[in-house]
Amino acid sequence: MTEADQRALFDGVEVVDETPRHALLCVIGGKRVWVTLGNRRRGTEVQKRGDRGTLVVSKAFAIRNGLWENVSTLPAMNLRRSPSPVSQSPARPAPAPPEKVLGSGHRFGQRR
């Protein structure tokens, strides 16, 4: 899973301004950041100026805007990360190679 697919969730975000095209100026951890409609992810509660609540963005967006360090201070349940791509099932042993039967040059029941 790519970094852009991973998400960061911020609680207590305040929207202090907005544009006619739905970009929101949000205060996140004391920083003011413009968040466009395309940067918001499912689970975002804030939609317009005056709203206060949850904002969900990609991990890449949070890093680019200097917000990622703020995520680590939130409770673990608020940080949404994708499951590890490594399988959690136990490893299976490799199948054994078939046994080779060496020919002895002698065939039973036949004379040379």
PDB file of C-alpha atoms in Angstrom:
ATOM      1  CA  MET A   1       0.000   0.000   0.000  1.00  0.00           C
ATOM      2  CA  THR A   2       1.409   3.406  -0.900  1.00  0.00           C
ATOM      3  CA  GLU A   3       1.885   6.351   1.394  1.00  0.00           C
ATOM      4  CA  ALA A   4      -0.918   8.197  -0.408  1.00  0.00           C
ATOM      5  CA  ASP A   5      -3.285   5.344   0.495  1.00  0.00           C
ATOM      6  CA  GLN A   6      -2.506   5.653   4.203  1.00  0.00           C
ATOM      7  CA  ARG A   7      -4.612   8.111   6.152  1.00  0.00           C
ATOM      8  CA  ALA A   8      -4.148  10.477   9.064  1.00  0.00           C
ATOM      9  CA  LEU A   9      -7.029  11.543  11.275  1.00  0.00           C
ATOM     10  CA  PHE A  10      -7.040  14.837  13.190  1.00  0.00           C
ATOM     11  CA  ASP A  11      -9.589  15.659  15.909  1.00  0.00           C
ATOM     12  CA  GLY A  12     -10.530  19.185  17.021  1.00  0.00           C
ATOM     13  CA  VAL A  13      -9.828  20.793  13.648  1.00  0.00           C
ATOM     14  CA  GLU A  14     -11.351  24.244  13.203  1.00  0.00           C
ATOM     15  CA  VAL A  15     -12.257  25.701   9.797  1.00  0.00           C
ATOM     16  CA  VAL A  16     -11.509  29.437   9.836  1.00  0.00           C
ATOM     17  CA  ASP A  17     -12.045  30.241   6.148  1.00  0.00           C
ATOM     18  CA  GLU A  18     -13.155  28.676   2.876  1.00  0.00           C
ATOM     19  CA  THR A  19     -13.113  29.399  -0.850  1.00  0.00           C
ATOM     20  CA  PRO A  20     -16.036  29.183  -3.277  1.00  0.00           C
ATOM     21  CA  ARG A  21     -14.479  25.955  -4.605  1.00  0.00           C
ATOM     22  CA  HIS A  22     -14.605  24.226  -1.208  1.00  0.00           C
ATOM     23  CA  ALA A  23     -10.990  24.622  -0.088  1.00  0.00           C
ATOM     24  CA  LEU A  24     -10.909  24.959   3.687  1.00  0.00           C
ATOM     25  CA  LEU A  25      -8.401  26.891   5.780  1.00  0.00           C
ATOM     26  CA  CYS A  26      -8.048  24.611   8.798  1.00  0.00           C
ATOM     27  CA  VAL A  27      -6.286  25.088  12.097  1.00  0.00           C
ATOM     28  CA  ILE A  28      -4.620  21.772  12.921  1.00  0.00           C
ATOM     29  CA  GLY A  29      -2.390  21.614  15.972  1.00  0.00           C
ATOM     30  CA  GLY A  30      -1.839  25.390  15.857  1.00  0.00           C
ATOM     31  CA  LYS A  31      -0.947  25.379  12.129  1.00  0.00           C
ATOM     32  CA  ARG A  32      -3.087  26.901   9.403  1.00  0.00           C
ATOM     33  CA  VAL A  33      -3.331  24.649   6.357  1.00  0.00           C
ATOM     34  CA  TRP A  34      -5.430  24.905   3.193  1.00  0.00           C
ATOM     35  CA  VAL A  35      -7.174  21.596   2.515  1.00  0.00           C
ATOM     36  CA  THR A  36      -8.835  21.156  -0.872  1.00  0.00           C
ATOM     37  CA  LEU A  37     -11.855  18.965  -1.481  1.00  0.00           C
ATOM     38  CA  GLY A  38      -9.583  16.416  -3.213  1.00  0.00           C
ATOM     39  CA  ASN A  39      -7.377  16.107  -0.134  1.00  0.00           C
ATOM     40  CA  ARG A  40     -10.185  15.257   2.266  1.00  0.00           C
ATOM     41  CA  ARG A  41     -10.896  11.578   2.838  1.00  0.00           C
ATOM     42  CA  ARG A  42     -13.916   9.594   4.001  1.00  0.00           C
ATOM     43  CA  GLY A  43     -14.619  10.245   7.667  1.00  0.00           C
ATOM     44  CA  THR A  44     -14.030  14.013   7.480  1.00  0.00           C
ATOM     45  CA  GLU A  45     -16.644  15.931   9.467  1.00  0.00           C
ATOM     46  CA  VAL A  46     -15.589  19.534   8.771  1.00  0.00           C
ATOM     47  CA  GLN A  47     -17.181  20.926   5.598  1.00  0.00           C
ATOM     48  CA  LYS A  48     -17.446  24.739   5.892  1.00  0.00           C
ATOM     49  CA  ARG A  49     -16.252  27.844   7.768  1.00  0.00           C
ATOM     50  CA  GLY A  50     -17.098  27.640  11.451  1.00  0.00           C
ATOM     51  CA  ASP A  51     -17.093  23.841  11.596  1.00  0.00           C
ATOM     52  CA  ARG A  52     -15.049  22.104  14.258  1.00  0.00           C
ATOM     53  CA  GLY A  53     -14.404  18.364  14.221  1.00  0.00           C
ATOM     54  CA  THR A  54     -12.524  15.577  12.501  1.00  0.00           C
ATOM     55  CA  LEU A  55     -10.393  15.919   9.380  1.00  0.00           C
ATOM     56  CA  VAL A  56      -9.051  12.888   7.526  1.00  0.00           C
ATOM     57  CA  VAL A  57      -6.299  13.354   4.930  1.00  0.00           C
ATOM     58  CA  SER A  58      -3.690  11.148   3.291  1.00  0.00           C
ATOM     59  CA  LYS A  59      -0.441  10.472   5.111  1.00  0.00           C
ATOM     60  CA  ALA A  60       1.430  12.066   2.180  1.00  0.00           C
ATOM     61  CA  PHE A  61      -0.592  15.301   2.544  1.00  0.00           C
ATOM     62  CA  ALA A  62       0.041  15.357   6.303  1.00  0.00           C
ATOM     63  CA  ILE A  63       3.798  14.928   5.779  1.00  0.00           C
ATOM     64  CA  ARG A  64       3.978  17.577   3.006  1.00  0.00           C
ATOM     65  CA  ASN A  65       2.235  20.088   5.247  1.00  0.00           C
ATOM     66  CA  GLY A  66       4.244  19.373   8.390  1.00  0.00           C
ATOM     67  CA  LEU A  67       1.302  17.760  10.181  1.00  0.00           C
ATOM     68  CA  TRP A  68       2.521  14.185  10.533  1.00  0.00           C
ATOM     69  CA  GLU A  69       4.314  14.843  13.825  1.00  0.00           C
ATOM     70  CA  ASN A  70       0.984  16.119  15.226  1.00  0.00           C
ATOM     71  CA  VAL A  71      -0.660  12.797  14.401  1.00  0.00           C
ATOM     72  CA  SER A  72       1.714  10.837  16.592  1.00  0.00           C
ATOM     73  CA  THR A  73       0.564  12.837  19.633  1.00  0.00           C
ATOM     74  CA  LEU A  74      -3.045  11.736  19.154  1.00  0.00           C
ATOM     75  CA  PRO A  75      -4.363   8.534  20.715  1.00  0.00           C
ATOM     76  CA  ALA A  76      -3.439   5.463  18.663  1.00  0.00           C
ATOM     77  CA  MET A  77      -7.072   4.826  17.753  1.00  0.00           C
ATOM     78  CA  ASN A  78      -7.127   8.123  15.840  1.00  0.00           C
ATOM     79  CA  LEU A  79      -4.219   7.186  13.596  1.00  0.00           C
ATOM     80  CA  ARG A  80      -5.541   5.071  10.800  1.00  0.00           C
ATOM     81  CA  ARG A  81      -2.917   3.066   9.027  1.00  0.00           C
ATOM     82  CA  SER A  82      -3.309   0.251   6.594  1.00  0.00           C
ATOM     83  CA  PRO A  83      -2.628  -3.300   7.735  1.00  0.00           C
ATOM     84  CA  SER A  84       0.813  -4.664   7.075  1.00  0.00           C
ATOM     85  CA  PRO A  85       1.164  -6.195   3.601  1.00  0.00           C
ATOM     86  CA  VAL A  86       3.015  -9.118   5.204  1.00  0.00           C
ATOM     87  CA  SER A  87       0.791 -12.113   5.753  1.00  0.00           C
ATOM     88  CA  GLN A  88       0.041 -12.963   9.363  1.00  0.00           C
ATOM     89  CA  SER A  89      -0.337 -16.692   8.617  1.00  0.00           C
ATOM     90  CA  PRO A  90       2.481 -19.014   9.656  1.00  0.00           C
ATOM     91  CA  ALA A  91       5.029 -19.913   7.034  1.00  0.00           C
ATOM     92  CA  ARG A  92       4.634 -23.285   5.389  1.00  0.00           C
ATOM     93  CA  PRO A  93       7.685 -25.436   4.789  1.00  0.00           C
ATOM     94  CA  ALA A  94       8.727 -25.855   1.188  1.00  0.00           C
ATOM     95  CA  PRO A  95       7.652 -29.168  -0.316  1.00  0.00           C
ATOM     96  CA  ALA A  96      10.349 -31.808  -0.305  1.00  0.00           C
ATOM     97  CA  PRO A  97      11.826 -32.592  -3.715  1.00  0.00           C
ATOM     98  CA  PRO A  98      10.760 -35.942  -5.139  1.00  0.00           C
ATOM     99  CA  GLU A  99      13.122 -38.738  -4.318  1.00  0.00           C
ATOM    100  CA  LYS A 100      15.262 -39.898  -7.162  1.00  0.00           C
ATOM    101  CA  VAL A 101      15.571 -43.586  -7.758  1.00  0.00           C
ATOM    102  CA  LEU A 102      18.922 -44.350  -9.196  1.00  0.00           C
ATOM    103  CA  GLY A 103      18.952 -46.979 -11.863  1.00  0.00           C
ATOM    104  CA  SER A 104      21.141 -49.937 -10.984  1.00  0.00           C
ATOM    105  CA  GLY A 105      21.293 -51.239 -14.474  1.00  0.00           C
ATOM    106  CA  HIS A 106      19.561 -54.405 -13.293  1.00  0.00           C
ATOM    107  CA  ARG A 107      15.953 -55.189 -14.069  1.00  0.00           C
ATOM    108  CA  PHE A 108      14.208 -57.714 -11.997  1.00  0.00           C
ATOM    109  CA  GLY A 109      12.767 -60.628 -13.879  1.00  0.00           C
ATOM    110  CA  GLN A 110      14.971 -60.135 -16.883  1.00  0.00           C
ATOM    111  CA  ARG A 111      18.284 -61.696 -17.672  1.00  0.00           C
ATOM    112  CA  ARG A 112      21.028 -60.093 -19.575  1.00  0.00           C
TER     113      ARG A 112
END
